[in-house]
Coordinates of C-alpha atoms and ligand atoms in Angstrom, one line a residue:
M97 CA 0.0 0.0 0.0
D98 CA 1.2 3.5 -0.6
H99 CA 0.0 7.1 -0.6
F100 CA 0.2 7.9 -4.3
L101 CA -3.4 8.1 -5.6
Y102 CA -5.4 9.9 -8.2
R103 CA -7.7 12.5 -6.7
N104 CA -9.9 14.7 -8.9
G105 CA -8.1 13.4 -11.9
A106 CA -4.6 14.2 -10.7
L107 CA -1.9 12.0 -9.2
H108 CA -1.2 13.1 -5.6
A109 CA 1.6 12.3 -3.2
E110 CA -0.4 12.2 0.0
D111 CA -2.3 15.6 -0.2
V112 CA 0.0 17.3 -2.7
P113 CA -0.6 17.2 -6.4
V114 CA 2.5 15.7 -8.1
A115 CA 2.2 18.3 -10.9
E116 CA 2.6 21.0 -8.3
I117 CA 5.9 19.6 -7.2
A118 CA 7.0 19.3 -10.8
A119 CA 6.2 22.9 -11.3
A120 CA 8.3 23.9 -8.3
V121 CA 11.4 21.7 -8.8
G122 CA 11.4 20.8 -12.5
T123 CA 11.7 17.2 -13.9
P124 CA 12.9 14.6 -13.4
F125 CA 12.7 14.2 -9.6
Y126 CA 12.1 11.7 -6.9
V127 CA 9.2 12.2 -4.4
Y128 CA 8.7 10.2 -1.2
S129 CA 5.8 9.8 1.1
T130 CA 6.4 10.1 4.8
A131 CA 3.1 8.2 5.6
T132 CA 4.2 5.3 3.4
L133 CA 7.7 5.1 4.9
L134 CA 6.3 5.2 8.4
R135 CA 3.5 2.7 7.6
H136 CA 6.0 0.2 6.3
F137 CA 8.4 0.5 9.2
Q138 CA 5.4 0.1 11.6
L139 CA 4.3 -3.1 9.8
F140 CA 7.7 -4.7 10.5
D141 CA 7.8 -3.4 14.1
D142 CA 4.3 -4.7 14.7
A143 CA 5.1 -8.0 13.1
L144 CA 7.8 -8.7 15.7
E145 CA 5.7 -7.6 18.6
G146 CA 6.2 -9.9 21.6
L147 CA 9.8 -10.5 20.7
D148 CA 12.7 -8.4 22.0
H149 CA 13.5 -6.8 18.6
L150 CA 14.9 -4.0 16.6
V151 CA 14.0 -3.1 13.0
C152 CA 17.3 -1.8 11.4
Y153 CA 16.4 -0.1 8.1
A154 CA 18.9 -1.1 5.4
M155 CA 19.7 2.4 4.4
K156 CA 21.4 1.5 1.2
A157 CA 17.9 1.4 -0.3
A158 CA 17.4 5.2 0.2
S159 CA 19.7 7.1 2.4
N160 CA 18.7 10.8 2.2
Q161 CA 19.1 12.4 5.6
A162 CA 15.4 13.3 5.7
I163 CA 14.3 9.7 5.1
L164 CA 16.7 8.5 7.8
A165 CA 15.5 11.1 10.3
T166 CA 11.9 10.2 9.6
L167 CA 12.5 6.5 10.3
A168 CA 15.0 7.1 13.2
Q169 CA 12.4 9.3 15.0
A170 CA 9.9 6.4 14.7
G171 CA 12.5 4.2 16.5
A172 CA 14.3 2.5 13.6
G173 CA 17.9 1.4 13.9
M174 CA 20.0 1.4 10.8
D175 CA 21.9 -1.3 8.8
V176 CA 24.9 0.4 7.2
V177 CA 27.4 -1.0 4.7
S178 CA 30.1 1.6 4.5
G179 CA 31.8 4.4 6.5
G180 CA 29.7 6.9 4.5
E181 CA 26.5 5.3 5.5
Y182 CA 27.6 5.1 9.1
M183 CA 28.3 8.9 9.0
R184 CA 25.0 9.5 7.3
A185 CA 23.2 7.5 10.0
K186 CA 24.9 9.4 12.8
A187 CA 24.2 12.8 11.1
A188 CA 20.5 11.9 10.9
G189 CA 20.5 11.4 14.7
V190 CA 20.8 7.6 14.9
P191 CA 22.7 6.6 18.1
G192 CA 25.6 4.3 17.6
D193 CA 24.0 1.6 19.7
K194 CA 21.2 1.3 17.0
I195 CA 23.6 1.0 14.0
V196 CA 24.7 -2.4 12.7
F197 CA 27.6 -2.6 10.3
S198 CA 27.3 -5.2 7.4
G199 CA 29.4 -5.7 4.3
V200 CA 32.2 -8.0 3.0
G201 CA 34.8 -5.3 2.7
K202 CA 34.9 -3.2 5.8
T203 CA 38.3 -1.4 5.9
A204 CA 40.3 -0.8 9.0
A205 CA 39.5 2.9 8.7
E206 CA 35.7 2.2 8.5
I207 CA 36.0 -0.1 11.5
R208 CA 37.8 2.6 13.5
L209 CA 35.1 5.1 12.6
A210 CA 32.4 2.8 14.0
L211 CA 34.3 1.8 17.1
E212 CA 35.0 5.5 17.8
G213 CA 31.4 6.7 17.2
G214 CA 29.7 3.7 18.8
I215 CA 28.2 0.6 17.2
R216 CA 25.5 -2.0 18.1
Q217 CA 27.4 -4.8 16.3
F218 CA 29.6 -5.6 13.4
N219 CA 28.2 -8.4 11.1
V220 CA 31.5 -10.1 10.3
E221 CA 31.7 -11.8 7.0
S222 CA 35.1 -13.5 6.9
E223 CA 38.1 -14.6 9.0
P224 CA 40.5 -12.0 7.6
E225 CA 37.9 -9.3 8.5
M226 CA 37.6 -10.8 12.0
E227 CA 41.4 -10.5 12.5
V228 CA 41.5 -6.8 11.4
L229 CA 38.5 -6.1 13.6
N230 CA 40.1 -7.7 16.6
A231 CA 43.4 -6.0 16.1
T232 CA 41.8 -2.6 15.5
A233 CA 39.6 -2.9 18.6
L234 CA 42.5 -4.0 20.8
A235 CA 44.6 -1.1 19.5
M236 CA 41.8 1.3 20.5
G237 CA 41.3 -0.4 23.9
K238 CA 37.8 -1.5 22.9
I239 CA 35.8 -4.6 22.5
A240 CA 33.8 -5.0 19.3
P241 CA 30.4 -6.7 19.6
I242 CA 30.0 -9.1 16.6
T243 CA 27.7 -11.5 14.9
I244 CA 29.1 -13.7 12.2
R245 CA 27.2 -13.8 8.9
V246 CA 26.6 -17.3 7.9
N247 CA 25.9 -18.4 4.3
P248 CA 23.1 -21.0 4.6
D249 CA 23.4 -22.1 1.0
V250 CA 19.7 -21.7 0.2
D251 CA 18.3 -20.5 -3.2
A252 CA 16.5 -17.2 -2.6
K253 CA 14.8 -17.6 -6.1
T254 CA 15.4 -14.0 -6.9
H255 CA 17.4 -12.1 -9.6
A256 CA 21.0 -13.5 -9.7
K257 CA 22.5 -10.0 -9.1
I258 CA 20.7 -9.8 -5.7
A259 CA 20.9 -13.4 -4.5
T260 CA 23.4 -13.5 -1.6
G261 CA 22.7 -16.8 0.2
K262 CA 24.1 -19.4 -2.1
S263 CA 27.5 -21.0 -1.5
E264 CA 28.9 -19.4 -4.7
N265 CA 28.1 -15.9 -3.4
K266 CA 30.7 -13.7 -1.8
F267 CA 28.8 -13.2 1.4
G268 CA 29.3 -14.7 4.9
I269 CA 31.0 -17.9 5.9
P270 CA 29.7 -21.3 4.9
I271 CA 27.3 -22.4 7.6
S272 CA 29.1 -25.8 7.5
R273 CA 32.3 -24.1 8.9
A274 CA 30.5 -21.9 11.4
R275 CA 31.5 -23.8 14.6
E276 CA 35.1 -23.6 13.7
V277 CA 34.9 -19.9 12.9
Y278 CA 33.0 -19.1 16.1
A279 CA 35.7 -20.9 18.1
L280 CA 38.3 -18.7 16.4
A281 CA 36.2 -15.6 17.2
A282 CA 35.8 -16.6 20.8
S283 CA 39.6 -16.9 21.2
M284 CA 40.1 -13.2 20.2
D285 CA 40.1 -10.8 23.1
G286 CA 39.0 -7.8 21.1
L287 CA 35.7 -9.4 20.1
D288 CA 32.5 -10.1 22.0
V289 CA 30.6 -12.8 20.1
I290 CA 26.9 -12.1 20.6
G291 CA 25.0 -13.7 17.8
I292 CA 24.4 -14.9 14.3
D293 CA 23.6 -13.0 11.1
V294 CA 22.1 -14.1 7.9
H295 CA 20.8 -12.3 4.8
I296 CA 20.0 -14.4 1.7
G297 CA 19.0 -11.9 -0.9
S298 CA 16.7 -9.2 -2.0
Q299 CA 13.2 -9.0 -3.6
L300 CA 12.2 -12.4 -2.3
T301 CA 8.5 -13.1 -3.0
D302 CA 8.2 -16.3 -1.1
L303 CA 8.7 -17.1 2.6
A304 CA 10.0 -20.6 1.9
P305 CA 13.7 -19.7 1.4
F306 CA 13.7 -17.5 4.5
E307 CA 12.2 -20.3 6.5
L308 CA 14.8 -22.7 5.3
A309 CA 17.6 -20.3 6.2
Y310 CA 16.1 -19.5 9.6
Q311 CA 15.7 -23.2 10.5
K312 CA 19.4 -23.6 9.8
V313 CA 20.1 -20.6 12.0
A314 CA 17.9 -22.1 14.8
E315 CA 19.9 -25.4 14.6
L316 CA 23.2 -23.5 14.6
T317 CA 22.1 -21.4 17.6
E318 CA 21.6 -24.6 19.6
Q319 CA 25.0 -26.1 18.4
L320 CA 26.9 -22.9 19.2
R321 CA 25.3 -22.7 22.7
A322 CA 26.3 -26.3 23.3
D323 CA 29.8 -25.3 22.3
G324 CA 29.7 -22.6 25.0
H325 CA 28.9 -19.4 23.1
D326 CA 26.4 -17.0 24.6
I327 CA 24.3 -16.6 21.5
R328 CA 21.7 -13.9 22.4
R329 CA 21.0 -11.9 19.2
L330 CA 19.9 -13.1 15.7
D331 CA 20.1 -10.7 12.8
L332 CA 17.9 -12.1 10.1
G333 CA 18.7 -9.6 7.3
G334 CA 16.3 -8.0 4.9
G335 CA 15.0 -9.1 1.6
L336 CA 11.2 -9.2 1.7
G337 CA 10.0 -8.3 -1.8
I338 CA 7.5 -5.7 -3.0
P339 CA 4.8 -5.9 -5.7
Y340 CA 6.4 -4.0 -8.6
A341 CA 3.6 -4.9 -11.0
R342 CA 0.2 -4.2 -9.7
D343 CA -1.3 -7.2 -11.3
N344 CA 1.1 -9.9 -10.1
Q345 CA 0.7 -11.9 -7.0
A346 CA 1.5 -9.9 -3.9
P347 CA 4.6 -11.0 -2.0
P348 CA 4.1 -12.2 1.6
L349 CA 3.2 -9.5 4.2
P350 CA 5.5 -8.4 7.0
L351 CA 2.9 -9.9 9.4
D352 CA 3.3 -13.4 7.9
Y353 CA 7.0 -12.9 7.8
G354 CA 7.0 -12.0 11.5
A355 CA 4.8 -15.0 12.3
M356 CA 7.2 -17.3 10.5
I357 CA 10.1 -15.8 12.5
K358 CA 8.3 -16.4 15.8
R359 CA 7.6 -20.0 14.7
T360 CA 11.1 -20.9 13.7
L361 CA 13.2 -18.9 16.1
G362 CA 10.9 -17.6 18.9
H363 CA 11.7 -20.4 21.3
L364 CA 15.4 -19.5 21.5
G365 CA 14.8 -16.4 23.6
C366 CA 17.1 -14.3 21.4
E367 CA 16.8 -10.7 20.6
I368 CA 15.7 -10.4 16.9
E369 CA 17.0 -7.9 14.4
I370 CA 15.7 -7.5 10.9
E371 CA 17.1 -5.3 8.1
P372 CA 14.4 -4.5 5.6
G373 CA 15.3 -1.9 3.0
R374 CA 13.2 -2.3 -0.2
L375 CA 9.9 -3.0 1.6
I376 CA 10.2 0.2 3.6
A377 CA 11.3 2.6 0.9
G378 CA 10.3 1.0 -2.4
N379 CA 6.7 1.8 -2.7
A380 CA 7.2 5.1 -0.7
G381 CA 8.8 6.8 -3.7
L382 CA 8.0 7.8 -7.3
M383 CA 10.3 9.0 -10.0
V384 CA 8.5 11.7 -12.0
S385 CA 9.6 12.5 -15.5
E386 CA 8.3 14.6 -18.5
V387 CA 7.8 13.3 -22.0
I388 CA 10.1 15.1 -24.3
Y389 CA 9.1 13.6 -27.6
V390 CA 6.9 10.9 -28.9
K391 CA 8.9 9.4 -31.8
S392 CA 7.3 7.1 -34.4
G393 CA 9.8 4.4 -35.3
E394 CA 9.5 1.9 -38.1
D395 CA 7.6 -0.7 -36.1
R396 CA 7.1 1.0 -32.8
D397 CA 6.6 4.3 -31.0
F398 CA 9.2 5.6 -28.6
L399 CA 8.3 7.6 -25.6
I400 CA 11.4 9.7 -25.0
I401 CA 11.3 11.1 -21.5
D402 CA 13.7 13.3 -19.5
G403 CA 14.5 10.7 -16.9
A404 CA 17.2 8.2 -17.9
M405 CA 19.2 5.2 -16.8
N406 CA 21.5 7.4 -14.8
D407 CA 18.5 8.5 -12.7
L408 CA 16.9 5.1 -12.2
I409 CA 19.2 2.2 -13.2
R410 CA 17.1 -0.8 -12.0
P411 CA 15.6 -1.6 -15.5
A412 CA 19.0 -1.5 -17.2
M413 CA 20.8 -3.4 -14.4
Y414 CA 18.2 -6.0 -13.3
E415 CA 15.7 -6.0 -16.1
A416 CA 13.4 -4.5 -13.4
Y417 CA 9.8 -3.7 -14.1
H418 CA 8.3 -0.4 -12.9
D419 CA 4.7 0.6 -13.4
I420 CA 4.7 3.9 -15.4
I421 CA 1.6 5.9 -15.2
P422 CA 0.4 9.3 -16.4
V423 CA 0.2 12.1 -13.7
V424 CA -3.1 13.2 -15.2
E425 CA -5.6 10.4 -14.7
P426 CA -6.6 8.9 -18.0
A427 CA -10.3 9.2 -18.9
P428 CA -12.3 6.1 -18.3
G429 CA -12.3 3.9 -21.5
A430 CA -9.5 5.9 -23.1
E431 CA -7.6 3.8 -25.7
P432 CA -4.3 2.5 -24.4
A433 CA -1.1 3.0 -26.6
T434 CA 2.0 0.9 -26.8
F435 CA 5.4 2.5 -26.4
D436 CA 9.1 1.7 -25.9
I437 CA 9.9 4.0 -23.0
V438 CA 13.4 5.3 -23.2
G439 CA 15.6 8.1 -21.8
P440 CA 18.0 10.5 -23.6
V441 CA 21.2 8.7 -22.6
C442 CA 23.3 7.5 -25.5
E443 CA 23.0 3.8 -24.8
T444 CA 20.5 1.2 -25.9
G445 CA 20.4 0.0 -22.3
D446 CA 18.7 3.3 -21.5
T447 CA 15.3 1.6 -21.9
F448 CA 12.8 1.5 -19.2
A449 CA 10.2 -0.6 -20.9
R450 CA 9.6 -2.3 -24.3
G451 CA 6.2 -2.7 -25.9
R452 CA 4.6 -1.2 -22.8
Q453 CA 0.8 -0.7 -22.9
M454 CA -0.2 2.4 -21.1
P455 CA -2.6 5.2 -21.5
A456 CA -1.7 7.5 -24.4
V457 CA 0.5 10.5 -23.4
A458 CA 2.0 13.3 -25.4
A459 CA 5.0 15.6 -25.3
G460 CA 4.9 17.8 -22.2
D461 CA 2.9 15.3 -20.2
L462 CA 4.2 14.0 -16.9
V463 CA 4.7 10.3 -16.1
A464 CA 5.4 8.7 -12.8
F465 CA 7.5 5.5 -12.1
R466 CA 5.9 3.6 -9.2
S467 CA 8.0 1.7 -6.7
A468 CA 11.1 3.8 -7.3
G469 CA 11.8 4.7 -3.7
A470 CA 14.3 1.9 -3.1
Y471 CA 17.6 1.5 -5.0
G472 CA 16.6 4.6 -7.1
A473 CA 18.2 7.9 -6.1
V474 CA 21.0 6.1 -4.2
M475 CA 22.1 4.3 -7.4
S476 CA 21.9 7.4 -9.6
S477 CA 24.9 9.0 -11.3
E478 CA 25.8 12.0 -13.5
Y479 CA 26.5 9.9 -16.6
N480 CA 26.2 12.0 -19.7
S481 CA 26.7 15.0 -17.4
R482 CA 23.1 14.9 -16.3
P483 CA 22.9 16.5 -12.9
L484 CA 21.7 14.3 -10.0
I485 CA 17.9 14.7 -9.8
P486 CA 16.3 16.3 -6.8
E487 CA 14.6 14.4 -4.0
V488 CA 11.4 15.7 -2.4
L489 CA 9.7 14.6 0.7
V490 CA 5.9 15.0 1.2
N491 CA 4.2 15.0 4.6
E492 CA 0.4 15.4 4.3
D493 CA -0.1 18.7 2.5
Q494 CA 3.5 19.9 2.8
F495 CA 6.5 19.1 0.7
A496 CA 10.2 20.0 1.0
V497 CA 13.2 19.6 -1.3
I498 CA 15.5 17.2 0.6
R499 CA 18.2 17.2 -2.0
R500 CA 18.3 19.9 -4.6
R501 CA 19.5 19.6 -8.2
P502 CA 23.1 20.8 -8.6
T503 CA 23.7 23.5 -11.1
F504 CA 25.9 22.8 -14.2
D505 CA 28.5 25.1 -12.6
E506 CA 28.6 23.1 -9.4
M507 CA 28.9 19.9 -11.4
I508 CA 31.8 21.3 -13.5
K509 CA 33.6 22.9 -10.5
R510 CA 34.0 19.5 -8.8
D511 CA 36.7 18.8 -11.4
T512 CA 40.2 20.4 -11.1
I513 CA 42.4 21.2 -14.1
P514 CA 46.1 20.5 -13.2
E515 CA 48.6 23.3 -13.3
W516 CA 50.3 22.0 -16.4
L517 CA 47.2 22.6 -18.6
Ligands
PLP851 C1 20.8 -5.0 0.9 C2 20.8 -5.6 2.3 C3 19.6 -5.6 3.1 C4 18.3 -5.0 2.6 O1 17.7 -5.8 1.6 P1 16.3 -5.4 1.1 O2 16.0 -6.4 0.0 O3 16.3 -4.0 0.6 O4 15.3 -5.6 2.2 C5 19.7 -6.0 4.4 N1 20.8 -6.5 4.9 C6 22.0 -6.6 4.1 C7 23.2 -7.2 4.8 C8 22.0 -6.2 2.8 O5 23.1 -6.3 2.1

């Protein structure tokens, strides 16, 4: 569910007409709904009610300061995957003891940053990382709380680029070697081994792979406890999918996900963490773009819009589907048209949809990409020297620009011409 609906023939973000935002900030732009962000966070928080738990928003999905502050003020922790994300979380007011640090390539500098500023735990992904973490903590006179990310070797049945829980993926340690690696961790004085971490992938539309992974985590918890480890926290990762196409079968709800967690892990008495990203931010954002031209090709019509692959790369990178709808509500019974929807970037990959049936639109009309809130703005670039597009946050009848569009001058002045030129 989201808060982007037609009212009186015009697409609204909560109580604000999308066309009004377009007039104020220009196109293309991202717009997010506060109510949708909060609703999705609350669904997860409610789903784990009765368990000692923390919902740590995976901020790589959408990391604007205003989005982080919105969720942090609602009580969310953060899952960060870089020093930059750690600093962003802190800047948005998230206390260190609500930040978990994931990722396969944490550098010693990033580890120091987090130990200095405070951290809930590091989710350690390899033995070499464990050694660097231990040495860094000892050198700073600190003890680093850790979970170890295990790779349960389950097939998440999602796009290959976002599956992370198969043995061939780079993430975590093989669950078969977990006892050995936990023993090694326990022997290191700079580490406090508090739990287990698992994250099997993103955009999962079925609970079965999660359940399989969590059953393995339950078994491992018992084994590790028998080995003498005080396992008291389970970080279950993120990955619950969202319905990108309105007509396909809806993925499982957070409530069902929570019930499954209670069923498979509730008896262990552990504190539960989850790290949803996409399901919190995905349907809370639109990308809005203007049609520049409608170009008739030999066997097809192209809708050439001012948004491009550098603004929203998911279709080019993952063959992702986004619903694309006109901002002016189509008249009932209006004839649909078929378009290839493309951006202005000089690559054939700059294609958002092929042979897409949608209501007819013309040059100058606005269109909105649904479900663009997650892995949208954060993955954007300035390829083709197209300035990063603005982000706007709506809250009921108010809206604010939360990242403005840079000027061409600002873009150019980031470069430096060496003295010899
Ligand atoms: C990306 C990621 C997440 C979030 O995944 P979503 O599919 O957006 O929920 C959570 N945890 C880790 C470790 C990740 O890498």
